[in-house]
PDB file of C-alpha atoms in Angstrom:
ATOM      1  CA  UNK A   1      -6.011  20.591  20.397  1.00  0.00           C
ATOM      2  CA  UNK A   2      -6.761  16.828  20.225  1.00  0.00           C
ATOM      3  CA  UNK A   3      -4.722  15.064  23.201  1.00  0.00           C
ATOM      4  CA  UNK A   4      -2.110  12.199  21.739  1.00  0.00           C
ATOM      5  CA  UNK A   5       0.397  12.001  24.616  1.00  0.00           C
ATOM      6  CA  UNK A   6      -0.753   8.347  25.428  1.00  0.00           C
ATOM      7  CA  UNK A   7       1.869   6.492  24.151  1.00  0.00           C
ATOM      8  CA  UNK A   8       2.761   2.904  23.802  1.00  0.00           C
ATOM      9  CA  UNK A   9       6.375   1.398  24.327  1.00  0.00           C
ATOM     10  CA  UNK A  10       6.176  -1.547  21.518  1.00  0.00           C
ATOM     11  CA  UNK A  11       9.593  -3.005  20.906  1.00  0.00           C
ATOM     12  CA  UNK A  12       8.050  -5.742  18.639  1.00  0.00           C
ATOM     13  CA  UNK A  13       5.697  -3.727  16.671  1.00  0.00           C
ATOM     14  CA  UNK A  14       5.870  -3.426  12.601  1.00  0.00           C
ATOM     15  CA  UNK A  15       3.797  -0.876  10.533  1.00  0.00           C
ATOM     16  CA  UNK A  16       3.586  -1.834   7.409  1.00  0.00           C
ATOM     17  CA  UNK A  17       3.389   1.122   4.723  1.00  0.00           C
ATOM     18  CA  UNK A  18       3.282   1.566   1.536  1.00  0.00           C
ATOM     19  CA  UNK A  19       0.985   3.216  -1.139  1.00  0.00           C
ATOM     20  CA  UNK A  20      -2.686   1.166  -2.839  1.00  0.00           C
ATOM     21  CA  UNK A  21      -0.826  -1.729  -5.207  1.00  0.00           C
ATOM     22  CA  UNK A  22       2.749  -1.681  -4.444  1.00  0.00           C
ATOM     23  CA  UNK A  23       2.592  -5.326  -3.266  1.00  0.00           C
ATOM     24  CA  UNK A  24       2.060  -4.573   0.793  1.00  0.00           C
ATOM     25  CA  UNK A  25      -0.635  -7.873   0.798  1.00  0.00           C
ATOM     26  CA  UNK A  26       1.974  -9.839  -1.206  1.00  0.00           C
ATOM     27  CA  UNK A  27       4.690  -8.964   1.770  1.00  0.00           C
ATOM     28  CA  UNK A  28       2.163  -8.943   4.109  1.00  0.00           C
ATOM     29  CA  UNK A  29       0.731 -12.388   3.281  1.00  0.00           C
ATOM     30  CA  UNK A  30       4.990 -13.342   3.320  1.00  0.00           C
ATOM     31  CA  UNK A  31       5.471 -11.996   6.796  1.00  0.00           C
ATOM     32  CA  UNK A  32       2.194 -14.325   8.106  1.00  0.00           C
ATOM     33  CA  UNK A  33       3.347 -17.319   6.827  1.00  0.00           C
ATOM     34  CA  UNK A  34       6.919 -16.696   8.780  1.00  0.00           C
ATOM     35  CA  UNK A  35       4.607 -16.382  11.768  1.00  0.00           C
ATOM     36  CA  UNK A  36       3.920 -12.562  12.256  1.00  0.00           C
ATOM     37  CA  UNK A  37       0.628 -11.702  13.991  1.00  0.00           C
ATOM     38  CA  UNK A  38      -1.001  -9.265  11.661  1.00  0.00           C
ATOM     39  CA  UNK A  39      -4.788  -9.398  12.774  1.00  0.00           C
ATOM     40  CA  UNK A  40      -7.309 -11.119  13.796  1.00  0.00           C
ATOM     41  CA  UNK A  41      -9.570 -10.464  11.176  1.00  0.00           C
ATOM     42  CA  UNK A  42      -8.370  -9.777   7.962  1.00  0.00           C
ATOM     43  CA  UNK A  43     -10.003  -8.496   4.837  1.00  0.00           C
ATOM     44  CA  UNK A  44     -10.547 -10.767   2.227  1.00  0.00           C
ATOM     45  CA  UNK A  45      -9.982 -11.182  -1.923  1.00  0.00           C
ATOM     46  CA  UNK A  46     -11.093  -8.964  -4.024  1.00  0.00           C
ATOM     47  CA  UNK A  47     -10.549  -7.707  -7.430  1.00  0.00           C
ATOM     48  CA  UNK A  48      -7.161  -7.462  -7.893  1.00  0.00           C
ATOM     49  CA  UNK A  49      -6.151  -9.135  -4.712  1.00  0.00           C
ATOM     50  CA  UNK A  50      -7.845 -12.751  -4.994  1.00  0.00           C
ATOM     51  CA  UNK A  51      -5.423 -14.372  -2.432  1.00  0.00           C
ATOM     52  CA  UNK A  52      -6.722 -11.836   0.157  1.00  0.00           C
ATOM     53  CA  UNK A  53      -5.720  -7.953   1.166  1.00  0.00           C
ATOM     54  CA  UNK A  54      -4.684  -9.344   4.526  1.00  0.00           C
ATOM     55  CA  UNK A  55      -5.682  -6.097   5.887  1.00  0.00           C
ATOM     56  CA  UNK A  56      -6.125  -5.904  10.233  1.00  0.00           C
ATOM     57  CA  UNK A  57      -9.726  -5.035   9.833  1.00  0.00           C
ATOM     58  CA  UNK A  58      -9.951  -3.283  13.459  1.00  0.00           C
ATOM     59  CA  UNK A  59      -7.452  -0.409  11.560  1.00  0.00           C
ATOM     60  CA  UNK A  60      -8.918  -0.453   8.154  1.00  0.00           C
ATOM     61  CA  UNK A  61     -12.450   0.219   9.413  1.00  0.00           C
ATOM     62  CA  UNK A  62     -11.018   2.681  11.620  1.00  0.00           C
ATOM     63  CA  UNK A  63      -9.391   4.741   8.657  1.00  0.00           C
ATOM     64  CA  UNK A  64     -12.673   4.519   6.728  1.00  0.00           C
ATOM     65  CA  UNK A  65     -14.547   6.108   9.504  1.00  0.00           C
ATOM     66  CA  UNK A  66     -11.838   8.882   9.875  1.00  0.00           C
ATOM     67  CA  UNK A  67     -12.001   9.720   6.234  1.00  0.00           C
ATOM     68  CA  UNK A  68     -15.630   9.885   6.132  1.00  0.00           C
ATOM     69  CA  UNK A  69     -15.508  11.982   9.367  1.00  0.00           C
ATOM     70  CA  UNK A  70     -13.926  14.447   7.242  1.00  0.00           C
ATOM     71  CA  UNK A  71     -16.015  13.497   3.929  1.00  0.00           C
ATOM     72  CA  UNK A  72     -13.364  11.817   1.742  1.00  0.00           C
ATOM     73  CA  UNK A  73     -13.421   9.084   0.106  1.00  0.00           C
ATOM     74  CA  UNK A  74     -13.343   5.792   2.225  1.00  0.00           C
ATOM     75  CA  UNK A  75     -10.786   3.881  -0.316  1.00  0.00           C
ATOM     76  CA  UNK A  76      -8.075   6.507   0.732  1.00  0.00           C
ATOM     77  CA  UNK A  77      -7.421   7.207  -3.243  1.00  0.00           C
ATOM     78  CA  UNK A  78      -6.319  10.923  -2.311  1.00  0.00           C
ATOM     79  CA  UNK A  79      -4.474  13.625  -2.331  1.00  0.00           C
ATOM     80  CA  UNK A  80      -5.515  15.257   0.372  1.00  0.00           C
ATOM     81  CA  UNK A  81      -3.267  16.720   3.243  1.00  0.00           C
ATOM     82  CA  UNK A  82      -3.699  17.162   7.137  1.00  0.00           C
ATOM     83  CA  UNK A  83      -6.609  14.954   7.835  1.00  0.00           C
ATOM     84  CA  UNK A  84      -8.331  15.334  11.499  1.00  0.00           C
ATOM     85  CA  UNK A  85      -8.524  12.532  13.160  1.00  0.00           C
ATOM     86  CA  UNK A  86     -11.625  12.962  15.598  1.00  0.00           C
ATOM     87  CA  UNK A  87     -11.138  12.421  18.947  1.00  0.00           C
ATOM     88  CA  UNK A  88     -13.630   9.547  19.126  1.00  0.00           C
ATOM     89  CA  UNK A  89     -12.093   7.654  16.292  1.00  0.00           C
ATOM     90  CA  UNK A  90      -8.188   8.413  18.284  1.00  0.00           C
ATOM     91  CA  UNK A  91      -9.421   6.558  21.444  1.00  0.00           C
ATOM     92  CA  UNK A  92     -10.699   3.757  19.503  1.00  0.00           C
ATOM     93  CA  UNK A  93      -7.433   3.662  17.595  1.00  0.00           C
ATOM     94  CA  UNK A  94      -5.337   4.035  21.358  1.00  0.00           C
ATOM     95  CA  UNK A  95      -7.654   1.291  22.376  1.00  0.00           C
ATOM     96  CA  UNK A  96      -6.650  -0.891  19.290  1.00  0.00           C
ATOM     97  CA  UNK A  97      -3.500  -0.842  20.138  1.00  0.00           C
ATOM     98  CA  UNK A  98      -3.673  -1.132  23.810  1.00  0.00           C
ATOM     99  CA  UNK A  99      -5.181  -4.459  23.043  1.00  0.00           C
ATOM    100  CA  UNK A 100      -2.467  -6.043  20.653  1.00  0.00           C
ATOM    101  CA  UNK A 101       0.209  -4.839  23.261  1.00  0.00           C
ATOM    102  CA  UNK A 102      -0.969  -7.156  25.785  1.00  0.00           C
ATOM    103  CA  UNK A 103      -2.471  -9.754  23.788  1.00  0.00           C
ATOM    104  CA  UNK A 104       1.139 -10.289  21.411  1.00  0.00           C
ATOM    105  CA  UNK A 105       4.901  -9.702  21.894  1.00  0.00           C
ATOM    106  CA  UNK A 106       4.889  -8.814  17.909  1.00  0.00           C
ATOM    107  CA  UNK A 107       2.689  -7.896  15.935  1.00  0.00           C
ATOM    108  CA  UNK A 108       1.803  -5.637  12.632  1.00  0.00           C
ATOM    109  CA  UNK A 109      -0.462  -4.878  10.539  1.00  0.00           C
ATOM    110  CA  UNK A 110      -1.353  -3.178   6.820  1.00  0.00           C
ATOM    111  CA  UNK A 111      -3.928  -0.641   5.309  1.00  0.00           C
ATOM    112  CA  UNK A 112      -2.742   1.380   2.345  1.00  0.00           C
ATOM    113  CA  UNK A 113      -4.617   4.055   4.227  1.00  0.00           C
ATOM    114  CA  UNK A 114      -1.951   4.188   7.088  1.00  0.00           C
ATOM    115  CA  UNK A 115       0.066   6.154   4.793  1.00  0.00           C
ATOM    116  CA  UNK A 116      -2.400   9.120   5.437  1.00  0.00           C
ATOM    117  CA  UNK A 117      -2.027   9.117   9.593  1.00  0.00           C
ATOM    118  CA  UNK A 118       1.740   8.224   9.707  1.00  0.00           C
ATOM    119  CA  UNK A 119       2.150  11.113  11.960  1.00  0.00           C
ATOM    120  CA  UNK A 120      -0.845  10.102  14.042  1.00  0.00           C
ATOM    121  CA  UNK A 121       0.913   6.341  14.477  1.00  0.00           C
ATOM    122  CA  UNK A 122       4.372   8.323  15.123  1.00  0.00           C
ATOM    123  CA  UNK A 123       2.880   9.817  18.421  1.00  0.00           C
ATOM    124  CA  UNK A 124       1.150   6.334  19.387  1.00  0.00           C
ATOM    125  CA  UNK A 125       4.040   4.347  18.863  1.00  0.00           C
ATOM    126  CA  UNK A 126       7.317   6.059  19.158  1.00  0.00           C
ATOM    127  CA  UNK A 127       9.174   2.802  19.005  1.00  0.00           C
ATOM    128  CA  UNK A 128       7.376   0.855  16.274  1.00  0.00           C
ATOM    129  CA  UNK A 129       9.625  -0.670  13.237  1.00  0.00           C
ATOM    130  CA  UNK A 130       8.419   0.394   9.506  1.00  0.00           C
ATOM    131  CA  UNK A 131       8.189  -1.526   6.610  1.00  0.00           C
ATOM    132  CA  UNK A 132       7.913   0.143   3.568  1.00  0.00           C
ATOM    133  CA  UNK A 133       7.077  -1.136   0.364  1.00  0.00           C
ATOM    134  CA  UNK A 134       7.879   1.344  -2.591  1.00  0.00           C
ATOM    135  CA  UNK A 135       6.897   0.991  -5.799  1.00  0.00           C
ATOM    136  CA  UNK A 136       7.487   3.094  -8.842  1.00  0.00           C
ATOM    137  CA  UNK A 137       4.145   5.286 -10.158  1.00  0.00           C
ATOM    138  CA  UNK A 138       4.223   3.897 -13.832  1.00  0.00           C
ATOM    139  CA  UNK A 139       3.411   0.293 -12.364  1.00  0.00           C
ATOM    140  CA  UNK A 140       0.764   1.256  -9.301  1.00  0.00           C
ATOM    141  CA  UNK A 141      -1.099   3.544 -11.679  1.00  0.00           C
ATOM    142  CA  UNK A 142      -1.631   1.257 -14.158  1.00  0.00           C
ATOM    143  CA  UNK A 143      -2.618  -1.579 -11.856  1.00  0.00           C
ATOM    144  CA  UNK A 144      -5.204   0.864 -10.344  1.00  0.00           C
ATOM    145  CA  UNK A 145      -6.469   1.531 -13.788  1.00  0.00           C
ATOM    146  CA  UNK A 146      -6.522  -2.041 -14.739  1.00  0.00           C
ATOM    147  CA  UNK A 147      -8.398  -2.709 -11.805  1.00  0.00           C
ATOM    148  CA  UNK A 148     -11.056  -0.265 -12.045  1.00  0.00           C
ATOM    149  CA  UNK A 149     -11.510  -1.172 -15.797  1.00  0.00           C
ATOM    150  CA  UNK A 150     -11.861  -4.513 -14.963  1.00  0.00           C
ATOM    151  CA  UNK A 151     -14.887  -3.925 -13.395  1.00  0.00           C
ATOM    152  CA  UNK A 152     -16.196  -1.781 -16.063  1.00  0.00           C
ATOM    153  CA  UNK A 153     -15.555  -5.067 -18.524  1.00  0.00           C
ATOM    154  CA  UNK A 154     -16.826  -7.293 -16.329  1.00  0.00           C
ATOM    155  CA  UNK A 155     -20.409  -5.400 -16.456  1.00  0.00           C
ATOM    156  CA  UNK A 156     -20.073  -5.092 -20.253  1.00  0.00           C
ATOM    157  CA  UNK A 157     -18.933  -9.152 -20.856  1.00  0.00           C
ATOM    158  CA  UNK A 158     -21.702 -10.039 -19.249  1.00  0.00           C
ATOM    159  CA  UNK A 159     -23.855  -8.785 -21.369  1.00  0.00           C
ATOM    160  CA  UNK A 160     -25.461 -11.089 -24.746  1.00  0.00           C
ATOM    161  CA  UNK A 161     -23.399 -12.609 -27.385  1.00  0.00           C
ATOM    162  CA  UNK A 162     -23.748  -9.965 -29.860  1.00  0.00           C
ATOM    163  CA  UNK A 163     -23.260  -6.550 -27.055  1.00  0.00           C
ATOM    164  CA  UNK A 164     -20.013  -8.437 -26.540  1.00  0.00           C
ATOM    165  CA  UNK A 165     -18.890  -8.572 -29.745  1.00  0.00           C
ATOM    166  CA  UNK A 166     -19.074  -4.937 -30.205  1.00  0.00           C
ATOM    167  CA  UNK A 167     -17.697  -4.125 -26.499  1.00  0.00           C
ATOM    168  CA  UNK A 168     -14.493  -6.318 -27.282  1.00  0.00           C
ATOM    169  CA  UNK A 169     -13.760  -5.209 -30.617  1.00  0.00           C
ATOM    170  CA  UNK A 170     -15.079  -1.938 -30.676  1.00  0.00           C
ATOM    171  CA  UNK A 171     -16.141  -0.112 -27.679  1.00  0.00           C
ATOM    172  CA  UNK A 172     -13.525  -1.866 -25.683  1.00  0.00           C
ATOM    173  CA  UNK A 173     -10.297   0.034 -27.124  1.00  0.00           C
ATOM    174  CA  UNK A 174     -11.431   3.300 -27.166  1.00  0.00           C
ATOM    175  CA  UNK A 175     -13.353   3.504 -23.798  1.00  0.00           C
ATOM    176  CA  UNK A 176     -10.421   2.068 -22.226  1.00  0.00           C
ATOM    177  CA  UNK A 177      -7.941   4.657 -23.864  1.00  0.00           C
ATOM    178  CA  UNK A 178     -10.472   7.134 -21.965  1.00  0.00           C
ATOM    179  CA  UNK A 179     -10.579   6.090 -18.575  1.00  0.00           C
ATOM    180  CA  UNK A 180      -7.024   6.464 -18.486  1.00  0.00           C
ATOM    181  CA  UNK A 181      -7.148   9.648 -19.845  1.00  0.00           C
ATOM    182  CA  UNK A 182      -9.720  10.572 -17.257  1.00  0.00           C
ATOM    183  CA  UNK A 183      -7.929   8.880 -14.297  1.00  0.00           C
ATOM    184  CA  UNK A 184      -4.263   8.200 -14.828  1.00  0.00           C
ATOM    185  CA  UNK A 185      -3.489  12.023 -13.612  1.00  0.00           C
ATOM    186  CA  UNK A 186      -5.940  11.925 -10.108  1.00  0.00           C
ATOM    187  CA  UNK A 187      -4.473   8.320  -9.604  1.00  0.00           C
ATOM    188  CA  UNK A 188      -0.347   9.831  -9.914  1.00  0.00           C
ATOM    189  CA  UNK A 189      -1.266  12.630  -7.230  1.00  0.00           C
ATOM    190  CA  UNK A 190      -2.112  10.058  -5.340  1.00  0.00           C
ATOM    191  CA  UNK A 191       0.934   8.152  -5.106  1.00  0.00           C
ATOM    192  CA  UNK A 192       2.945  11.373  -5.093  1.00  0.00           C
ATOM    193  CA  UNK A 193       0.803  12.229  -1.642  1.00  0.00           C
ATOM    194  CA  UNK A 194       1.249   8.847  -0.140  1.00  0.00           C
ATOM    195  CA  UNK A 195       4.555   8.681  -1.095  1.00  0.00           C
ATOM    196  CA  UNK A 196       5.418  12.481   0.277  1.00  0.00           C
ATOM    197  CA  UNK A 197       3.960  11.319   3.696  1.00  0.00           C
ATOM    198  CA  UNK A 198       6.192   8.294   3.649  1.00  0.00           C
ATOM    199  CA  UNK A 199       9.054  10.423   2.935  1.00  0.00           C
ATOM    200  CA  UNK A 200       8.060  12.801   5.319  1.00  0.00           C
ATOM    201  CA  UNK A 201       8.076   9.957   8.145  1.00  0.00           C
ATOM    202  CA  UNK A 202      11.950   8.433   6.779  1.00  0.00           C
ATOM    203  CA  UNK A 203      13.778  11.443   7.315  1.00  0.00           C
ATOM    204  CA  UNK A 204      12.383  11.811  11.047  1.00  0.00           C
ATOM    205  CA  UNK A 205      13.416   8.183  11.817  1.00  0.00           C
ATOM    206  CA  UNK A 206      16.314   6.750  13.055  1.00  0.00           C
ATOM    207  CA  UNK A 207      17.754   4.628  10.359  1.00  0.00           C
ATOM    208  CA  UNK A 208      17.344   1.345  12.335  1.00  0.00           C
ATOM    209  CA  UNK A 209      13.648   1.570  12.800  1.00  0.00           C
ATOM    210  CA  UNK A 210      12.872   1.769   9.125  1.00  0.00           C
ATOM    211  CA  UNK A 211      13.514  -0.717   5.786  1.00  0.00           C
ATOM    212  CA  UNK A 212      12.466   0.044   2.657  1.00  0.00           C
ATOM    213  CA  UNK A 213      11.684  -2.460   0.025  1.00  0.00           C
ATOM    214  CA  UNK A 214      10.075  -3.346  -3.024  1.00  0.00           C
ATOM    215  CA  UNK A 215       8.716  -6.300  -3.422  1.00  0.00           C
ATOM    216  CA  UNK A 216      10.441  -7.671  -6.557  1.00  0.00           C
ATOM    217  CA  UNK A 217      13.283  -8.140  -4.971  1.00  0.00           C
ATOM    218  CA  UNK A 218      12.390 -10.467  -2.584  1.00  0.00           C
ATOM    219  CA  UNK A 219      12.372 -13.076  -5.465  1.00  0.00           C
ATOM    220  CA  UNK A 220      15.919 -12.528  -5.071  1.00  0.00           C
ATOM    221  CA  UNK A 221      16.741 -11.190  -1.392  1.00  0.00           C
ATOM    222  CA  UNK A 222      13.983 -12.794   1.048  1.00  0.00           C
ATOM    223  CA  UNK A 223      16.739 -14.250   2.851  1.00  0.00           C
ATOM    224  CA  UNK A 224      18.516 -11.010   3.274  1.00  0.00           C
ATOM    225  CA  UNK A 225      15.465  -8.868   4.384  1.00  0.00           C
ATOM    226  CA  UNK A 226      14.344 -12.094   6.553  1.00  0.00           C
ATOM    227  CA  UNK A 227      17.665 -11.663   8.276  1.00  0.00           C
ATOM    228  CA  UNK A 228      17.418  -8.117   8.863  1.00  0.00           C
ATOM    229  CA  UNK A 229      13.814  -8.752  10.670  1.00  0.00           C
ATOM    230  CA  UNK A 230      14.942 -11.456  12.834  1.00  0.00           C
ATOM    231  CA  UNK A 231      18.753 -10.311  13.639  1.00  0.00           C
ATOM    232  CA  UNK A 232      18.512  -6.063  13.617  1.00  0.00           C
ATOM    233  CA  UNK A 233      14.683  -6.190  14.957  1.00  0.00           C
ATOM    234  CA  UNK A 234      14.754  -9.884  16.952  1.00  0.00           C
ATOM    235  CA  UNK A 235      11.602 -10.668  15.431  1.00  0.00           C
ATOM    236  CA  UNK A 236      10.892 -14.128  15.991  1.00  0.00           C
ATOM    237  CA  UNK A 237       9.893 -15.388  12.669  1.00  0.00           C
ATOM    238  CA  UNK A 238      10.381 -18.886  11.313  1.00  0.00           C
ATOM    239  CA  UNK A 239      11.752 -18.504   7.314  1.00  0.00           C
ATOM    240  CA  UNK A 240       9.111 -19.050   4.531  1.00  0.00           C
ATOM    241  CA  UNK A 241      10.209 -19.121   0.853  1.00  0.00           C
ATOM    242  CA  UNK A 242       8.542 -15.556  -0.493  1.00  0.00           C
ATOM    243  CA  UNK A 243       8.506 -17.387  -4.149  1.00  0.00           C
ATOM    244  CA  UNK A 244       6.179 -19.562  -2.525  1.00  0.00           C
ATOM    245  CA  UNK A 245       3.212 -16.711  -2.284  1.00  0.00           C
ATOM    246  CA  UNK A 246       4.601 -14.832  -5.026  1.00  0.00           C
ATOM    247  CA  UNK A 247       2.466 -15.422  -8.094  1.00  0.00           C
ATOM    248  CA  UNK A 248       4.127 -13.699 -11.540  1.00  0.00           C
ATOM    249  CA  UNK A 249       0.267 -13.788 -13.497  1.00  0.00           C
ATOM    250  CA  UNK A 250      -0.768 -11.446 -11.265  1.00  0.00           C
ATOM    251  CA  UNK A 251       1.860  -8.906 -11.132  1.00  0.00           C
ATOM    252  CA  UNK A 252       1.077  -6.904 -14.448  1.00  0.00           C
ATOM    253  CA  UNK A 253       3.629  -5.057 -16.399  1.00  0.00           C
ATOM    254  CA  UNK A 254       3.819  -1.128 -16.429  1.00  0.00           C
ATOM    255  CA  UNK A 255       1.886   0.863 -19.030  1.00  0.00           C
ATOM    256  CA  UNK A 256       3.677   4.409 -19.822  1.00  0.00           C
ATOM    257  CA  UNK A 257       0.901   6.732 -18.403  1.00  0.00           C
ATOM    258  CA  UNK A 258       2.665   9.727 -19.278  1.00  0.00           C
ATOM    259  CA  UNK A 259       0.413  10.395 -22.412  1.00  0.00           C
ATOM    260  CA  UNK A 260      -2.456  10.661 -20.270  1.00  0.00           C
ATOM    261  CA  UNK A 261      -1.044  12.736 -17.729  1.00  0.00           C
ATOM    262  CA  UNK A 262      -1.717  16.620 -18.703  1.00  0.00           C
ATOM    263  CA  UNK A 263       0.793  18.137 -15.978  1.00  0.00           C
ATOM    264  CA  UNK A 264       4.056  16.641 -16.712  1.00  0.00           C
ATOM    265  CA  UNK A 265       5.510  18.650 -13.737  1.00  0.00           C
ATOM    266  CA  UNK A 266       3.452  15.898 -11.843  1.00  0.00           C
ATOM    267  CA  UNK A 267       5.781  12.990 -13.711  1.00  0.00           C
ATOM    268  CA  UNK A 268       8.549  14.980 -12.688  1.00  0.00           C
ATOM    269  CA  UNK A 269       7.871  15.396  -9.545  1.00  0.00           C
ATOM    270  CA  UNK A 270       7.070  11.548  -8.884  1.00  0.00           C
ATOM    271  CA  UNK A 271      10.276  10.573 -10.442  1.00  0.00           C
ATOM    272  CA  UNK A 272      12.182  12.680  -7.920  1.00  0.00           C
ATOM    273  CA  UNK A 273      10.263  11.709  -5.375  1.00  0.00           C
ATOM    274  CA  UNK A 274      11.111   7.528  -6.450  1.00  0.00           C
ATOM    275  CA  UNK A 275      15.017   8.300  -6.097  1.00  0.00           C
ATOM    276  CA  UNK A 276      14.482  10.252  -3.040  1.00  0.00           C
ATOM    277  CA  UNK A 277      12.637   7.014  -1.675  1.00  0.00           C
ATOM    278  CA  UNK A 278      15.180   4.574  -3.642  1.00  0.00           C
ATOM    279  CA  UNK A 279      17.626   6.461  -1.417  1.00  0.00           C
ATOM    280  CA  UNK A 280      16.600   5.005   1.678  1.00  0.00           C
ATOM    281  CA  UNK A 281      17.142   1.679   0.797  1.00  0.00           C
ATOM    282  CA  UNK A 282      20.175  -0.121   2.335  1.00  0.00           C
ATOM    283  CA  UNK A 283      22.702  -0.890  -0.135  1.00  0.00           C
ATOM    284  CA  UNK A 284      22.219  -0.492  -4.248  1.00  0.00           C
ATOM    285  CA  UNK A 285      23.482  -4.199  -4.268  1.00  0.00           C
ATOM    286  CA  UNK A 286      21.917  -5.993  -1.654  1.00  0.00           C
ATOM    287  CA  UNK A 287      18.602  -4.057  -1.966  1.00  0.00           C
ATOM    288  CA  UNK A 288      18.080  -3.360  -5.380  1.00  0.00           C
ATOM    289  CA  UNK A 289      14.198  -2.424  -5.620  1.00  0.00           C
ATOM    290  CA  UNK A 290      14.541  -3.353  -8.929  1.00  0.00           C
ATOM    291  CA  UNK A 291      11.133  -4.933 -11.033  1.00  0.00           C
ATOM    292  CA  UNK A 292       8.913  -4.623 -13.732  1.00  0.00           C
TER     293      UNK A 292
END
């Protein structure tokens, strides 16, 4: 049995949790502009996140190490439960947390893979606050599929003119549809798995220790979320307008993935899970959580 009895007592530690492509990078970018320490070294930009991922590389690399030790995809795009945290990586997590506690009165980190280890962090950081970024499964799965296919598209569009023409007008539409058929269901399973872990954690927390939001609500209610962070949780922040980091052109509309999911029970399960998580949002009027 791995010992997780070493506990820290953070009063100003924020765990930013959310599935991949849920807007966690956008929200973390905003919090950074508000003055919150989100990490010394951050993961840079990439396909789908041209402004940066805003992931603390200390936690990101450790999460990848743990996944690799479990022979799992280091991307974290998996629906595996009960991932073992080896003793070596656990001790490294403790060390990273301990150093940050010494350096900063208030700090946060973001990496979607955090959702896979929420039970471990609950033991190591029993006093942490949780900012959960929730996005519906249609939007998340669509975003993942588009990001992946963009890499394929880029490869073909780098070829000669005739090949580009054949790809754009003849092969691309068929290949895109086939790609959705091959991967949509798996990504839906990942969305379900991540958000089940979040729901499991929320059920055990005191209501004052979490805040569930949707990134799009910040366009209208960023001041209310900011007031909650500074008023209720006492984070020392400076207000920064969320609209100044939000870029509408980077937020695509959701595709209807229903036709690409063979197991329709998964759609029912995801819909119910989204509703359950939505019930943890603080008031449908103040925190509507609406999006595309």
